[in-house]
Amino acid sequence: MELRTEQDIVRARQAVRLAAQELRLGLVDQTKIVTAASELARNTVIHGGGGMMELEVVTEGLKTGLRLCFADEGPGIADLGLAMTDGWTSGTGLGLGLTGAKRLSNEFELDSAPGRGTRVTVTRWK
Ligand SMILES: Nc1ncnc2c1ncn2[C@@H]1O[C@H](COP(=O)(O)OP(=O)(O)O)[C@@H](O)[C@H]1O
Ligand SMILES: [Mg+2]
């Protein structure tokens, strides 16, 4: 789904909540993945200039989980280490979105470079 406006962020949250419920994730895990999604969707809109969220149910052996991919073709991130530092922001945010999303997920992948856009993939296993 497209992420361009504040309303898109709300719809993304709702879609992730619904998918987490359908997967029968526990309430706490539902909230974790929804909160991570909210931060990453906001980054896509605010920092990435808009992009997409893809949502997929994944299985690995007997494990099942929810995987979310946020992708944009914005300016990218020059210093990934800095971006992954608690409290660091290039703007006026709290600088806890990326680090928070990482803590709230079981798997976290950040792929970005200046001029190449940004792709963040998070997975929460059941
Ligand atoms: N999709 C993105 N495109 C470009 N830069 C990003 C993106 N997501 C995060 N960043 C960079 O990483 C920094 C840290 O992100 P985050 O932890 O969410 O903090 P905040 O959004 O509060 O600034 C941002 O300030 C921004 O510079
Ligand atoms: Mg943020």
mmCIF file of C-alpha atoms and ligand atoms in Angstrom:
data_model
loop_
_atom_site.group_PDB
_atom_site.id
_atom_site.type_symbol
_atom_site.label_atom_id
_atom_site.label_comp_id
_atom_site.label_asym_id
_atom_site.label_seq_id
_atom_site.Cartn_x
_atom_site.Cartn_y
_atom_site.Cartn_z
ATOM 1 C CA MET A 1 0.000 0.000 0.000
ATOM 2 C CA GLU A 2 1.006 3.548 -0.676
ATOM 3 C CA LEU A 3 2.428 5.799 2.036
ATOM 4 C CA ARG A 4 2.161 9.420 1.178
ATOM 5 C CA THR A 5 -0.133 11.159 3.629
ATOM 6 C CA GLU A 6 -0.977 11.165 7.335
ATOM 7 C CA GLN A 7 -4.134 9.252 6.421
ATOM 8 C CA ASP A 8 -2.002 6.572 4.699
ATOM 9 C CA ILE A 9 -0.092 6.105 7.972
ATOM 10 C CA VAL A 10 -3.377 5.539 9.806
ATOM 11 C CA ARG A 11 -4.466 3.018 7.163
ATOM 12 C CA ALA A 12 -1.104 1.233 7.369
ATOM 13 C CA ARG A 13 -1.479 0.917 11.159
ATOM 14 C CA GLN A 14 -4.971 -0.514 10.705
ATOM 15 C CA ALA A 15 -3.816 -2.998 8.062
ATOM 16 C CA VAL A 16 -0.974 -4.218 10.287
ATOM 17 C CA ARG A 17 -3.276 -4.523 13.304
ATOM 18 C CA LEU A 18 -5.767 -6.561 11.260
ATOM 19 C CA ALA A 19 -3.063 -8.858 9.840
ATOM 20 C CA ALA A 20 -1.588 -9.377 13.320
ATOM 21 C CA GLN A 21 -5.029 -10.272 14.652
ATOM 22 C CA GLU A 22 -5.693 -12.682 11.791
ATOM 23 C CA LEU A 23 -2.350 -14.319 12.509
ATOM 24 C CA ARG A 24 -3.455 -14.592 16.137
ATOM 25 C CA LEU A 25 -0.404 -12.834 17.472
ATOM 26 C CA GLY A 26 -0.711 -12.096 21.185
ATOM 27 C CA LEU A 27 -1.970 -8.657 22.162
ATOM 28 C CA VAL A 28 1.449 -7.487 23.275
ATOM 29 C CA ASP A 29 3.077 -8.635 20.029
ATOM 30 C CA GLN A 30 0.288 -7.007 18.031
ATOM 31 C CA THR A 31 1.012 -3.703 19.710
ATOM 32 C CA LYS A 32 4.750 -4.090 19.154
ATOM 33 C CA ILE A 33 4.463 -4.656 15.415
ATOM 34 C CA VAL A 34 1.816 -1.926 15.038
ATOM 35 C CA THR A 35 4.032 0.550 16.900
ATOM 36 C CA ALA A 36 7.056 -0.386 14.774
ATOM 37 C CA ALA A 37 4.948 -0.036 11.623
ATOM 38 C CA SER A 38 3.733 3.354 12.719
ATOM 39 C CA GLU A 39 7.276 4.688 13.201
ATOM 40 C CA LEU A 40 8.557 3.241 9.944
ATOM 41 C CA ALA A 41 5.542 4.431 7.957
ATOM 42 C CA ARG A 42 6.064 7.920 9.363
ATOM 43 C CA ASN A 43 9.743 7.828 8.388
ATOM 44 C CA THR A 44 8.788 6.773 4.866
ATOM 45 C CA VAL A 45 6.443 9.747 4.587
ATOM 46 C CA ILE A 46 8.485 12.394 6.441
ATOM 47 C CA HIS A 47 12.082 11.497 5.591
ATOM 48 C CA GLY A 48 11.636 9.415 2.454
ATOM 49 C CA GLY A 49 9.169 11.704 0.721
ATOM 50 C CA GLY A 50 6.598 8.903 0.469
ATOM 51 C CA GLY A 51 6.825 5.293 -0.622
ATOM 52 C CA MET A 52 5.255 1.902 -0.070
ATOM 53 C CA MET A 53 4.540 -0.647 2.635
ATOM 54 C CA GLU A 54 4.321 -4.317 1.820
ATOM 55 C CA LEU A 55 2.878 -6.747 4.297
ATOM 56 C CA GLU A 56 3.365 -10.488 4.143
ATOM 57 C CA VAL A 57 2.744 -13.524 6.287
ATOM 58 C CA VAL A 58 5.902 -15.617 6.416
ATOM 59 C CA THR A 59 6.636 -19.144 7.581
ATOM 60 C CA GLU A 60 9.925 -20.746 8.468
ATOM 61 C CA GLY A 61 9.561 -24.367 9.462
ATOM 62 C CA LEU A 62 6.865 -24.335 12.115
ATOM 63 C CA LYS A 63 7.228 -20.637 12.790
ATOM 64 C CA THR A 64 4.855 -18.114 11.357
ATOM 65 C CA GLY A 65 5.118 -14.362 11.467
ATOM 66 C CA LEU A 66 4.365 -11.017 9.963
ATOM 67 C CA ARG A 67 6.919 -9.254 7.777
ATOM 68 C CA LEU A 68 6.640 -5.609 6.778
ATOM 69 C CA CYS A 69 8.733 -3.873 4.187
ATOM 70 C CA PHE A 70 8.889 -0.073 3.916
ATOM 71 C CA ALA A 71 10.504 1.293 0.795
ATOM 72 C CA ASP A 72 11.011 4.744 -0.622
ATOM 73 C CA GLU A 73 13.139 6.397 -3.265
ATOM 74 C CA GLY A 74 13.972 9.412 -1.167
ATOM 75 C CA PRO A 75 17.348 10.869 -0.185
ATOM 76 C CA GLY A 76 18.514 7.764 1.679
ATOM 77 C CA ILE A 77 20.597 7.676 4.854
ATOM 78 C CA ALA A 78 24.277 8.650 4.677
ATOM 79 C CA ASP A 79 25.355 7.335 8.077
ATOM 80 C CA LEU A 80 23.471 4.201 9.100
ATOM 81 C CA GLY A 81 25.276 3.989 12.452
ATOM 82 C CA LEU A 82 24.199 7.490 13.370
ATOM 83 C CA ALA A 83 20.630 6.833 12.231
ATOM 84 C CA MET A 84 20.584 3.746 14.479
ATOM 85 C CA THR A 85 21.623 5.772 17.541
ATOM 86 C CA ASP A 86 18.953 6.354 20.204
ATOM 87 C CA GLY A 87 17.922 9.986 20.190
ATOM 88 C CA TRP A 88 19.633 10.983 16.959
ATOM 89 C CA THR A 89 17.433 12.851 14.508
ATOM 90 C CA SER A 90 18.248 14.844 11.416
ATOM 91 C CA GLY A 91 15.051 16.794 11.944
ATOM 92 C CA THR A 92 12.781 17.622 14.832
ATOM 93 C CA GLY A 93 11.741 14.088 15.775
ATOM 94 C CA LEU A 94 12.656 12.177 18.915
ATOM 95 C CA GLY A 95 15.164 10.000 17.076
ATOM 96 C CA LEU A 96 13.691 6.825 18.534
ATOM 97 C CA GLY A 97 11.807 5.527 15.507
ATOM 98 C CA LEU A 98 14.402 3.265 13.900
ATOM 99 C CA THR A 99 15.931 2.029 17.160
ATOM 100 C CA GLY A 100 12.458 1.529 18.627
ATOM 101 C CA ALA A 101 11.289 -0.416 15.575
ATOM 102 C CA LYS A 102 14.368 -2.620 15.881
ATOM 103 C CA ARG A 103 13.689 -3.354 19.546
ATOM 104 C CA LEU A 104 10.031 -4.090 18.831
ATOM 105 C CA SER A 105 10.827 -6.602 16.085
ATOM 106 C CA ASN A 106 12.463 -10.003 16.024
ATOM 107 C CA GLU A 107 14.280 -9.262 12.786
ATOM 108 C CA PHE A 108 15.299 -5.876 11.449
ATOM 109 C CA GLU A 109 17.025 -5.009 8.196
ATOM 110 C CA LEU A 110 17.961 -1.525 7.075
ATOM 111 C CA ASP A 111 19.237 -0.954 3.582
ATOM 112 C CA SER A 112 19.911 2.585 2.482
ATOM 113 C CA ALA A 113 22.429 4.761 0.740
ATOM 114 C CA PRO A 114 22.429 8.398 -0.342
ATOM 115 C CA GLY A 115 20.462 8.816 -3.540
ATOM 116 C CA ARG A 116 19.297 5.199 -3.525
ATOM 117 C CA GLY A 117 16.368 5.490 -1.168
ATOM 118 C CA THR A 118 15.666 3.427 1.906
ATOM 119 C CA ARG A 119 14.280 -0.021 2.569
ATOM 120 C CA VAL A 120 13.469 -1.270 6.061
ATOM 121 C CA THR A 121 12.196 -4.790 6.665
ATOM 122 C CA VAL A 122 10.917 -5.972 10.033
ATOM 123 C CA THR A 123 9.581 -9.351 11.094
ATOM 124 C CA ARG A 124 7.650 -10.306 14.208
ATOM 125 C CA TRP A 125 7.379 -14.057 14.801
ATOM 126 C CA LYS A 126 4.390 -15.575 16.549
HETATM 127 N N1 LIG B 1 13.034 6.552 5.069
HETATM 128 C C1 LIG B 1 14.043 7.381 5.408
HETATM 129 N N2 LIG B 1 14.666 8.141 4.453
HETATM 130 C C2 LIG B 1 15.678 8.988 4.788
HETATM 131 N N3 LIG B 1 16.142 9.144 6.040
HETATM 132 C C3 LIG B 1 15.576 8.413 7.017
HETATM 133 C C4 LIG B 1 14.505 7.504 6.767
HETATM 134 N N4 LIG B 1 14.165 6.915 7.938
HETATM 135 C C5 LIG B 1 14.981 7.443 8.866
HETATM 136 N N5 LIG B 1 15.822 8.350 8.330
HETATM 137 C C6 LIG B 1 16.886 9.110 9.031
HETATM 138 O O1 LIG B 1 17.169 8.467 10.249
HETATM 139 C C7 LIG B 1 16.972 9.377 11.322
HETATM 140 C C8 LIG B 1 16.484 8.612 12.529
HETATM 141 O O2 LIG B 1 15.164 8.126 12.306
HETATM 142 P P1 LIG B 1 14.194 7.972 13.551
HETATM 143 O O3 LIG B 1 14.911 7.123 14.564
HETATM 144 O O4 LIG B 1 12.866 7.496 13.115
HETATM 145 O O5 LIG B 1 14.121 9.452 14.149
HETATM 146 P P2 LIG B 1 13.176 10.689 13.754
HETATM 147 O O6 LIG B 1 12.198 10.206 12.723
HETATM 148 O O7 LIG B 1 12.525 11.046 15.037
HETATM 149 O O8 LIG B 1 14.120 11.736 13.232
HETATM 150 C C9 LIG B 1 16.013 10.421 10.801
HETATM 151 O O9 LIG B 1 16.126 11.635 11.500
HETATM 152 C C10 LIG B 1 16.441 10.531 9.344
HETATM 153 O O10 LIG B 1 17.567 11.363 9.209
HETATM 154 MG MG MG B 2 11.077 8.539 12.862
#
